[in-house]
Coordinates of C-alpha atoms in Angstrom, one line a residue:
Chain A
M1 CA 2.4 -2.5 -32.4
N2 CA 5.9 -2.6 -33.9
L3 CA 8.0 -0.3 -32.1
S4 CA 11.1 -1.0 -33.7
A5 CA 11.4 2.4 -34.8
F6 CA 11.8 3.3 -31.6
R7 CA 14.1 1.3 -30.1
P8 CA 17.0 2.6 -28.6
V9 CA 20.4 1.8 -29.3
L10 CA 21.5 -0.2 -26.7
R11 CA 24.9 -1.8 -28.4
P12 CA 26.5 -1.7 -31.3
A13 CA 24.7 -2.8 -34.4
N14 CA 24.9 -6.4 -35.9
A15 CA 27.8 -5.8 -38.2
S16 CA 30.8 -6.4 -35.8
K17 CA 34.2 -4.5 -36.6
Y18 CA 35.8 -7.8 -36.3
P19 CA 35.0 -10.2 -39.1
I20 CA 36.6 -13.0 -37.9
A21 CA 34.7 -12.7 -34.6
N22 CA 31.6 -12.2 -36.5
A23 CA 32.8 -15.5 -38.8
L24 CA 32.8 -17.4 -35.3
R25 CA 29.7 -17.0 -34.0
P26 CA 27.6 -19.7 -34.6
N27 CA 24.5 -18.3 -36.5
A28 CA 27.2 -16.8 -39.0
A29 CA 25.8 -18.5 -41.8
L30 CA 22.3 -18.2 -41.0
Q31 CA 23.0 -14.3 -41.5
R32 CA 24.5 -14.7 -44.9
T33 CA 21.2 -16.5 -46.5
V34 CA 19.5 -13.2 -45.2
T35 CA 18.2 -11.3 -48.6
P36 CA 19.7 -8.3 -49.0
A37 CA 16.5 -5.8 -48.8
T38 CA 15.7 -7.0 -45.3
A39 CA 19.5 -7.1 -44.3
S40 CA 21.0 -4.4 -42.3
P41 CA 21.5 -1.1 -44.1
F42 CA 24.6 0.0 -45.6
S43 CA 25.7 2.7 -43.1
S44 CA 25.8 2.3 -39.3
T45 CA 23.9 5.5 -38.6
S46 CA 20.5 4.2 -36.9
R47 CA 17.4 5.1 -39.1
M48 CA 15.8 7.5 -36.5
M49 CA 19.2 9.6 -36.4
K50 CA 19.0 9.3 -40.6
R51 CA 15.7 10.5 -41.0
K52 CA 15.9 13.5 -38.9
K53 CA 19.1 14.8 -41.1
G54 CA 18.6 18.2 -42.0
K55 CA 15.4 19.1 -40.3
G56 CA 17.2 20.1 -37.0
P57 CA 18.7 18.1 -34.2
G58 CA 17.5 14.4 -33.9
T59 CA 15.4 13.6 -30.9
D60 CA 17.6 13.0 -27.7
P61 CA 18.5 9.3 -27.3
R62 CA 17.7 9.4 -23.7
I63 CA 13.9 10.4 -24.5
T64 CA 14.4 7.8 -27.2
A65 CA 14.7 5.3 -24.5
I66 CA 12.3 6.7 -22.1
R67 CA 9.4 6.3 -24.2
Y68 CA 10.4 2.9 -25.7
H69 CA 10.7 1.5 -22.3
L70 CA 7.3 3.3 -21.2
S71 CA 5.3 1.9 -24.2
H72 CA 6.7 -1.1 -23.5
P73 CA 4.2 -3.9 -24.5
L74 CA 5.8 -6.7 -23.0
T75 CA 4.1 -7.6 -19.2
P76 CA 4.4 -10.8 -17.7
R77 CA 2.0 -12.9 -18.7
P78 CA -0.9 -14.0 -16.0
L79 CA -0.1 -17.2 -13.7
H80 CA -1.3 -20.2 -15.5
F81 CA -0.5 -23.4 -13.1
S82 CA -1.7 -27.1 -13.8
R83 CA -4.0 -28.3 -11.2
L84 CA -1.6 -29.5 -8.2
R85 CA 0.3 -26.2 -8.7
A86 CA -2.9 -24.0 -8.5
L87 CA -4.0 -25.9 -5.4
R88 CA -0.7 -25.5 -3.6
H89 CA -0.3 -21.8 -4.7
W90 CA -4.2 -21.4 -3.4
T91 CA -3.3 -23.1 0.1
I92 CA 0.1 -21.4 0.6
H93 CA -1.8 -17.9 -0.5
R94 CA -4.5 -19.0 2.5
A95 CA -2.4 -19.4 4.7
W96 CA -0.5 -16.1 4.4
L97 CA -4.0 -14.4 4.5
L98 CA -4.6 -15.9 7.8
F99 CA -0.8 -15.1 8.9
L100 CA -1.8 -11.4 8.2
R101 CA -5.1 -11.6 9.6
R102 CA -3.4 -13.1 12.7
R103 CA -0.8 -10.2 13.3
R104 CA -3.2 -7.6 12.7
W105 CA -5.7 -9.0 14.9
A106 CA -2.7 -9.3 17.3
E107 CA -2.1 -5.3 16.9
E108 CA -5.1 -4.5 17.7
R109 CA -5.6 -6.3 20.5
D110 CA -2.1 -4.8 21.7
L111 CA -3.5 -1.1 21.3
E112 CA -7.0 -2.2 23.0
R113 CA -5.1 -3.6 26.2
Q114 CA -3.4 0.0 26.2
Y115 CA -6.7 1.5 25.3
Q116 CA -8.6 0.3 28.6
A117 CA -5.7 0.7 30.6
M118 CA -6.1 4.4 29.8
R119 CA -9.2 4.3 30.5
S120 CA -9.7 2.4 33.7
A121 CA -6.5 4.6 34.6
C122 CA -8.8 7.6 33.7
E123 CA -11.5 6.7 35.9
H124 CA -9.8 5.9 39.0
L125 CA -8.3 9.5 38.6
R126 CA -11.6 10.7 37.9
L127 CA -13.2 9.2 41.3
M128 CA -10.4 9.9 43.7
D129 CA -9.8 12.9 46.0
A130 CA -6.9 14.1 47.3
N131 CA -6.3 11.5 50.0
G132 CA -6.5 8.9 47.3
N133 CA -10.1 7.9 48.5
L134 CA -12.4 6.5 46.1
V135 CA -15.6 8.9 46.3
S136 CA -18.9 8.6 44.8
E137 CA -20.1 9.7 41.7
A138 CA -22.4 12.5 42.9
E139 CA -19.0 14.1 44.7
A140 CA -16.8 13.7 41.7
G141 CA -16.9 16.0 38.6
G142 CA -16.2 15.2 35.0
Q143 CA -19.6 14.1 34.3
G144 CA -20.3 14.4 30.6
A145 CA -17.8 15.4 27.6
D146 CA -16.2 18.3 29.7
P147 CA -13.6 17.0 32.1
G148 CA -13.3 20.7 33.7
V149 CA -16.5 20.1 35.5
I150 CA -16.5 20.2 39.6
G151 CA -18.7 18.2 41.6
S152 CA -20.1 18.2 45.2
G153 CA -16.6 17.0 46.1
G154 CA -15.1 20.3 45.6
K155 CA -11.8 21.1 43.4
E156 CA -9.6 18.6 45.3
V157 CA -11.7 15.4 43.8
G158 CA -10.0 14.6 40.0
R159 CA -7.5 17.2 40.4
L160 CA -4.9 14.8 38.6
Y161 CA -8.0 13.9 35.8
R162 CA -8.5 17.2 35.0
A163 CA -4.7 17.7 34.6
A164 CA -4.2 14.8 32.8
M165 CA -7.4 15.6 30.4
L166 CA -5.6 19.0 29.5
K167 CA -4.5 18.7 25.9
R168 CA -1.9 21.7 26.3
G169 CA 1.0 21.4 23.9
V170 CA 0.0 17.8 22.2
W171 CA -0.8 19.6 18.6
G172 CA 1.7 20.2 17.0
S173 CA 4.2 19.4 19.5
V174 CA 6.3 16.4 18.2
P175 CA 9.8 16.7 18.3
V176 CA 11.8 15.8 14.8
E177 CA 13.9 13.5 16.8
Y178 CA 11.2 11.8 17.9
A179 CA 10.8 10.6 13.9
R180 CA 13.7 8.0 13.7
A181 CA 12.5 4.8 11.7
Q182 CA 13.3 1.6 13.6
V183 CA 16.2 -0.5 12.4
D184 CA 17.9 -3.7 12.9
F185 CA 21.3 -2.6 14.2
P186 CA 22.2 0.7 15.6
G187 CA 24.5 3.1 13.6
R188 CA 28.0 3.4 13.8
E189 CA 27.6 6.7 15.7
G190 CA 24.6 5.8 18.0
W191 CA 24.0 9.2 19.1
N192 CA 25.2 12.9 17.8
H193 CA 25.7 14.5 21.0
A194 CA 27.4 17.6 19.1
W195 CA 24.3 18.2 17.7
T196 CA 22.1 21.5 18.4
R197 CA 19.0 22.8 16.8
D198 CA 20.7 26.1 16.4
Chain B
M1 CA 9.9 -39.2 -8.8
A2 CA 6.8 -38.1 -6.9
L3 CA 4.8 -40.3 -9.0
R4 CA 7.2 -43.4 -7.5
E5 CA 6.4 -42.2 -4.0
L6 CA 2.6 -42.3 -4.6
P7 CA 2.0 -46.2 -3.5
F8 CA 4.1 -45.6 -0.8
R9 CA 2.1 -42.0 0.3
A10 CA -1.2 -43.8 -0.3
A11 CA -0.3 -46.6 2.0
S12 CA 1.3 -44.8 4.8
A13 CA -2.3 -42.5 4.9
L14 CA -4.5 -45.7 4.7
C15 CA -2.4 -47.1 8.2
R16 CA -2.6 -43.8 10.0
E17 CA -6.4 -45.3 10.7
V18 CA -5.1 -48.2 12.1
R19 CA -1.9 -46.5 14.5
P20 CA -2.9 -46.3 17.8
V21 CA -3.3 -43.0 19.1
V22 CA -1.5 -43.1 22.0
H23 CA 1.9 -42.8 20.5
A24 CA 1.1 -39.0 19.4
A25 CA 0.5 -38.6 23.0
R26 CA 3.6 -40.1 24.6
P27 CA 5.9 -37.7 26.5
S28 CA 9.5 -37.4 25.3
L29 CA 12.3 -35.9 27.1
R30 CA 13.9 -35.1 24.1
R31 CA 12.8 -32.0 22.6
N32 CA 13.2 -31.7 18.8
A33 CA 12.4 -28.6 16.7
S34 CA 9.9 -31.2 14.9
A35 CA 8.3 -33.1 18.1
G36 CA 8.2 -30.2 20.5
A37 CA 6.7 -27.9 18.7
S38 CA 3.5 -29.9 18.2
H39 CA 2.4 -28.7 21.9
D40 CA 2.8 -25.1 21.2
V41 CA 0.0 -25.6 18.0
E42 CA -3.2 -25.0 19.2
H43 CA -5.6 -28.4 18.6
S44 CA -8.4 -26.5 16.6
S45 CA -6.5 -25.6 14.0
S46 CA -7.9 -25.1 10.4
L47 CA -4.5 -26.5 9.1
T48 CA -5.0 -30.0 10.1
V49 CA -6.2 -32.7 7.5
P50 CA -9.6 -34.7 8.7
P51 CA -9.4 -38.4 8.7
L52 CA -10.4 -40.2 5.2
S53 CA -13.8 -41.5 5.0
K54 CA -14.3 -45.0 5.4
D55 CA -16.0 -45.9 2.1
L56 CA -13.1 -43.9 0.3
V57 CA -11.0 -46.1 2.0
Q58 CA -12.8 -49.5 1.3
N59 CA -13.5 -48.5 -2.4
F60 CA -9.8 -47.2 -2.9
D61 CA -8.3 -49.8 -5.8
P62 CA -5.5 -48.1 -8.0
I63 CA -5.3 -51.5 -9.9
A64 CA -8.8 -51.3 -11.3
R65 CA -8.9 -47.4 -11.4
S66 CA -6.3 -47.6 -13.9
R67 CA -7.3 -50.2 -16.4
Q68 CA -10.3 -48.3 -16.8
R69 CA -8.1 -45.3 -17.5
R70 CA -6.2 -47.7 -20.1
Q71 CA -9.4 -49.1 -21.8
G72 CA -10.4 -45.6 -22.5
K73 CA -13.6 -45.5 -20.3
K74 CA -12.9 -43.1 -17.3
Q75 CA -10.3 -40.3 -18.1
L76 CA -8.8 -37.8 -15.8
P77 CA -9.9 -34.4 -15.9
A78 CA -7.9 -32.1 -18.1
S79 CA -4.4 -31.2 -16.4
R80 CA -4.5 -27.6 -16.7
Y81 CA -6.2 -25.6 -14.5
Q82 CA -9.0 -24.2 -16.6
Y83 CA -10.7 -21.6 -15.0
R84 CA -10.5 -17.5 -16.0
S85 CA -12.0 -14.8 -13.9
P86 CA -14.2 -13.0 -15.9
K87 CA -13.1 -9.6 -17.6
Y88 CA -15.9 -7.4 -16.8
Y89 CA -17.9 -7.2 -13.9
R90 CA -21.8 -7.8 -15.0
G91 CA -23.7 -7.1 -12.1
P92 CA -24.9 -9.1 -9.0
L93 CA -27.2 -11.2 -10.5
H94 CA -24.7 -12.5 -13.2
P95 CA -24.1 -16.6 -12.9
H96 CA -20.2 -15.5 -13.7
Q97 CA -19.2 -14.0 -10.7
P98 CA -15.5 -12.7 -10.5
P99 CA -13.8 -13.8 -7.5
P100 CA -12.4 -11.6 -4.8
P101 CA -9.4 -9.6 -5.5
S102 CA -7.7 -11.5 -2.5
D103 CA -8.0 -14.9 -4.9
P104 CA -4.7 -15.4 -6.9
A105 CA -7.4 -16.3 -9.6
S106 CA -8.8 -13.0 -10.0
R107 CA -7.6 -10.7 -12.5
E108 CA -7.2 -7.7 -9.5
F109 CA -5.2 -9.9 -7.5
Q110 CA -1.9 -8.2 -6.3
P111 CA 0.7 -10.3 -4.6
G112 CA 2.6 -9.3 -1.6
P113 CA 3.3 -7.7 0.5
F114 CA 7.2 -8.7 -0.4
S115 CA 8.7 -6.4 2.7
L116 CA 8.2 -4.8 6.1
P117 CA 9.1 -1.3 5.8
R118 CA 10.9 0.1 8.0
L119 CA 8.1 3.2 8.6
E120 CA 5.5 0.6 9.0
Q121 CA 7.3 -1.4 11.6
T122 CA 7.9 1.8 13.5
Y123 CA 4.4 2.6 12.8
Q124 CA 2.9 -0.3 14.1
S125 CA 5.4 -0.5 17.4
T126 CA 5.5 3.1 18.5
I127 CA 3.9 5.6 16.9
A128 CA 0.7 4.1 17.0
A129 CA 0.5 3.8 20.6
D130 CA 1.8 7.2 21.4
I131 CA -0.7 9.0 19.4
L132 CA -3.4 6.6 21.1
T133 CA -2.0 8.0 24.3
L134 CA -1.6 11.6 23.1
T135 CA -4.6 12.1 21.6
Y136 CA -6.7 9.9 24.3
Q137 CA -10.1 11.9 25.5
H138 CA -11.7 10.3 28.7
Y139 CA -15.4 10.0 28.6
P140 CA -16.9 8.5 31.8
P141 CA -18.7 5.4 31.7
G142 CA -22.3 5.9 30.6
Y143 CA -21.9 9.1 28.8
R144 CA -23.7 9.3 25.4
P145 CA -22.3 12.1 22.9
P146 CA -25.7 14.2 22.1
K147 CA -27.2 13.4 18.9
V148 CA -26.1 15.4 16.1
E149 CA -28.7 17.6 14.5
N150 CA -29.7 17.7 11.0
R151 CA -26.7 19.1 9.8
L152 CA -28.3 19.7 6.0
R153 CA -30.4 22.9 5.6
E154 CA -34.4 21.8 3.9
W155 CA -35.7 24.1 2.0
T156 CA -38.5 26.3 3.4
G157 CA -40.6 28.5 1.8
A158 CA -44.3 28.1 -0.2
S159 CA -42.9 26.7 -3.3
P160 CA -44.4 23.3 -4.1
Y161 CA -40.9 22.2 -5.9
F162 CA -39.6 21.9 -2.3
K163 CA -41.1 19.1 -1.8
N164 CA -39.0 15.8 -1.9
R165 CA -36.0 18.2 -2.9
P166 CA -32.7 16.8 -1.5
L167 CA -31.3 18.9 1.3
R168 CA -29.3 21.6 1.0
G169 CA -25.5 22.0 2.1
P170 CA -23.7 24.1 4.2
R171 CA -24.2 28.1 4.4
G172 CA -21.6 29.9 2.5
R173 CA -19.5 30.4 -0.6
G174 CA -17.5 27.2 -1.2
E175 CA -18.5 25.6 2.5
E176 CA -18.4 21.8 2.4
L177 CA -20.0 19.5 4.8
R178 CA -17.2 18.7 6.9
L179 CA -16.6 15.3 8.3
L180 CA -17.7 14.0 11.7
H181 CA -15.1 13.3 14.5
E182 CA -15.2 10.0 16.2
P183 CA -13.8 10.3 19.6
R184 CA -10.4 8.4 19.7
T185 CA -10.5 4.8 20.2
F186 CA -7.9 2.2 19.4
R187 CA -9.5 1.3 16.0
N188 CA -9.5 5.0 14.3
I189 CA -5.7 5.9 15.0
P190 CA -4.9 7.8 12.0
K191 CA -2.5 6.1 9.4
I192 CA -1.1 6.9 5.8
S193 CA -3.3 5.3 3.7
R194 CA -2.3 6.5 0.2
V195 CA 0.2 9.0 -1.0
T196 CA -0.4 10.6 -4.6
V197 CA 2.4 12.1 -6.7
H198 CA 1.6 14.5 -9.2
S199 CA 3.3 16.6 -11.6
F200 CA 2.2 19.2 -13.9
V201 CA 4.4 19.5 -16.9
P202 CA 2.7 22.3 -19.1
E203 CA 5.3 21.9 -21.6
A204 CA 4.1 19.0 -22.7
Q205 CA 1.6 20.7 -25.1
E206 CA 4.3 21.5 -27.5
N207 CA 7.0 19.0 -26.9
S208 CA 5.5 15.3 -25.4
A209 CA 8.9 14.5 -24.4
H210 CA 8.2 16.8 -21.4
L211 CA 5.5 14.1 -20.6
H212 CA 7.2 11.4 -21.0
V213 CA 10.1 12.1 -19.0
A214 CA 7.7 13.0 -15.9
G215 CA 6.2 9.7 -16.2
M216 CA 9.0 7.8 -16.4
I217 CA 10.4 9.9 -13.4
L218 CA 7.3 9.4 -11.3
Q219 CA 7.2 5.6 -12.2
A220 CA 10.9 5.4 -11.1
V221 CA 9.8 7.0 -7.7
S222 CA 6.8 5.8 -6.7
N223 CA 7.1 2.1 -8.1
V224 CA 3.8 2.8 -9.8
R225 CA 2.5 3.4 -13.3
A226 CA 2.1 6.9 -13.9
T227 CA -1.1 7.8 -15.4
A228 CA -1.5 11.4 -17.9
H229 CA -4.0 13.5 -17.7
K230 CA -5.6 16.0 -19.9
A231 CA -6.5 19.7 -19.5
R232 CA -10.1 19.9 -19.0
H233 CA -10.6 23.5 -19.9
N234 CA -8.6 26.4 -21.7
V235 CA -6.7 28.5 -19.7
V236 CA -5.1 31.6 -21.3
G237 CA -3.4 32.2 -18.6
W238 CA -1.6 29.0 -18.1
G239 CA -1.5 28.6 -21.7
L240 CA -3.8 25.6 -21.4
R241 CA -5.5 24.0 -24.4
E242 CA -8.4 21.9 -23.6
G243 CA -7.9 18.1 -24.6
K244 CA -4.1 18.2 -24.2
Y245 CA -2.0 16.1 -21.9
V246 CA -0.7 18.2 -19.3
A247 CA -0.5 15.9 -16.3
V248 CA 0.8 12.5 -14.6
T249 CA 0.0 11.2 -11.5
S250 CA 0.6 8.1 -9.4
H251 CA -1.1 6.8 -6.5
M252 CA 0.9 4.4 -3.9
E253 CA -0.7 2.2 -1.4
R254 CA 0.1 0.2 1.6
E255 CA 3.7 -1.1 1.3
D256 CA 4.9 1.5 -1.9
A257 CA 3.1 4.6 0.4
H258 CA 5.4 3.4 3.2
H259 CA 8.7 2.7 1.1
F260 CA 8.0 6.0 -0.7
M261 CA 7.6 8.4 2.6
A262 CA 10.9 6.8 4.1
K263 CA 12.8 7.6 1.2
L264 CA 11.3 11.3 1.3
V265 CA 11.6 11.6 4.8
D266 CA 15.3 9.8 5.7
V267 CA 17.1 10.3 2.3
V268 CA 15.3 13.4 0.3
L269 CA 14.0 16.1 2.6
P270 CA 17.5 16.3 4.9
R271 CA 19.3 16.8 2.1
I272 CA 17.4 19.8 0.6
K273 CA 19.3 23.0 1.6
E274 CA 17.4 25.7 3.8
W275 CA 14.2 23.6 3.6
K276 CA 11.6 25.0 6.1
G277 CA 9.2 22.1 6.0
V278 CA 6.0 21.5 5.3
P279 CA 4.0 24.8 5.1
G280 CA 1.6 24.7 8.1
S281 CA -1.1 26.2 5.9
S282 CA -1.5 22.5 4.2
G283 CA -4.5 20.4 4.8
D284 CA -8.3 20.3 3.1
G285 CA -9.9 19.2 6.5
A286 CA -10.5 15.8 5.9
G287 CA -7.0 14.3 6.8
N288 CA -4.5 15.1 3.9
M289 CA -1.6 17.1 3.6
S290 CA 0.2 18.5 0.4
F291 CA 3.4 19.9 -0.1
G292 CA 5.7 20.2 -3.5
L293 CA 9.2 19.7 -4.4
T294 CA 11.1 21.6 -7.3
P295 CA 13.0 19.7 -10.0
Q296 CA 16.1 20.4 -8.1
Q297 CA 15.0 18.4 -5.2
V298 CA 13.1 15.8 -7.0
A299 CA 16.6 15.1 -8.3
L300 CA 17.5 14.3 -5.0
F301 CA 15.6 10.7 -5.4
P302 CA 17.8 8.1 -4.8
E303 CA 16.1 6.4 -7.8
I304 CA 17.0 9.7 -9.9
E305 CA 20.3 10.1 -8.6
V306 CA 21.7 7.1 -9.6
N307 CA 20.5 7.2 -12.9
Y308 CA 20.7 11.3 -13.6
D309 CA 22.4 10.9 -17.0
A310 CA 19.3 8.6 -18.2
Y311 CA 16.8 11.9 -17.9
P312 CA 17.7 15.2 -19.7
P313 CA 18.2 17.5 -16.9
K314 CA 15.9 20.8 -18.2
M315 CA 12.6 18.2 -18.0
I316 CA 13.2 16.8 -15.1
P317 CA 9.5 18.1 -13.7
G318 CA 8.7 19.3 -10.0
M319 CA 6.1 17.4 -8.2
H320 CA 3.4 18.0 -5.4
I321 CA 3.0 14.7 -3.0
T322 CA -0.7 14.6 -1.4
I323 CA -0.2 12.2 1.7
H324 CA -3.8 11.1 2.3
T325 CA -4.6 9.6 6.0
D326 CA -7.3 8.3 8.0
A327 CA -7.8 11.3 10.0
T328 CA -10.5 13.6 9.7
N329 CA -8.9 16.9 10.8
N330 CA -6.2 18.6 10.1
K331 CA -4.9 18.3 13.5
D332 CA -4.7 14.8 13.7
A333 CA -2.8 14.2 10.0
R334 CA -0.1 16.6 11.7
L335 CA 0.4 14.9 14.5
L336 CA 1.3 12.0 12.5
L337 CA 3.2 13.4 9.9
Q338 CA 5.2 15.1 12.4
A339 CA 5.8 11.5 14.0
I340 CA 6.8 10.3 11.1
G341 CA 9.6 13.2 10.6
L342 CA 7.7 16.1 8.4
P343 CA 8.1 19.3 10.1
F344 CA 5.2 22.0 9.6
Y345 CA 6.4 25.6 9.6
G346 CA 4.3 28.9 9.6
K347 CA 0.7 29.5 10.8
L348 CA -0.7 26.2 11.2
N349 CA -4.2 25.7 9.3
D350 CA -6.8 24.1 11.8

């Protein structure tokens, strides 16, 4: 795939304005030996511009650059290692995967601990009467999916549990002030006290 | 250098067997980083090297081996690592199976993650725990949810063709089978699974430059190669012709998605004037939320802004952003996005 026609002109053409500087280049001698047919054209206009002449404005050079870089065929070659380097790479990669797995596991254990704590706390609240005493399952309400069911112990049993299970104001209530991504260091002005919601 | 060290290494490896074990457990008052850390490491580690076997030690004769090699009797195997993963997956019964994508030799291998995005760090440390607390629903121990009855309808009638037919979907036009809602546990906290950026450029049918600029902008913004899509049907009202390239998308996952969301929430959206938020009517009921940005808003992305002169200003496209989450309903997805920093306005679609 020859994309030289679309290649953007990123730097001045080969023919330099300063012949002395050109002659000082190490490959200047090589350039002279090139046959005239393949040498740079007479005019300094790039080929794209020349071809478009007379048919209206040429393509925007920015678009040419974008097209060139989008269709760039040069992708990095795949990794090919010798035996020991491949084994080293593989070992480090396995260790990295192990590390990631352990970190994920630890995060999940954290959440599990929190979940179990919430669960046991809710269970305590469900079985607690007004005086803080534990009641039996028959006296407590909240069996089944509906936490609002009241048992034989009356309304006072599990009152806090029913209040905790009310999801009033939970959905769609996160204030925008909550959403601050954590950073390494606090900002220069830690909090803008003058800010109001309007 | 390494080759010169080799005899010494081999000798020390051999002597390790003979050395008394007591040395290793000797208590020391000085705690160095190298020595003291060994107490913290657990004993049954997969990283420890098993000791050499006896016959390997006894048969170890490097001089004889090198002499054999010099005589051309026993050559070393080729030094290049020759394994190539197969280009196509040819089914589970094919003898040549590709390695898993986590293997560096696999063609699907993606290295990384190379960074811990701020948003991901915040999610892990704060947002996940808070969402779990907010949405926790208690069920007393021993509670079993009632069995879900048949969600699909059967074909009732006398026709003999109804036999063995697949079940019918829910009643109603455009109705789909909704996702099941599982009770919230520590395992199914909603998180961002994917972000899709899509940009529709109908002008690309006349001038492909629009498509190229849109693809380049999407690639710059999302760090993922954009894919072009053809129009599937002729739509006269929109001037669409079948088979013409009219749109570009790119899908972001994991690290890319988190970086993109953080950029969007912290840099782009605060700079939009009079931005009301994500429309509350957004959401497909399966945890995906989408909203759109105009070309002027797209130009606020830092990647576009620093290099604004590289794009023809009239060709900068608008884009649709779809955030795919693990949630199974709109409420959970909205709660997650609000916690990340996307406000919603208007009537909410629940």
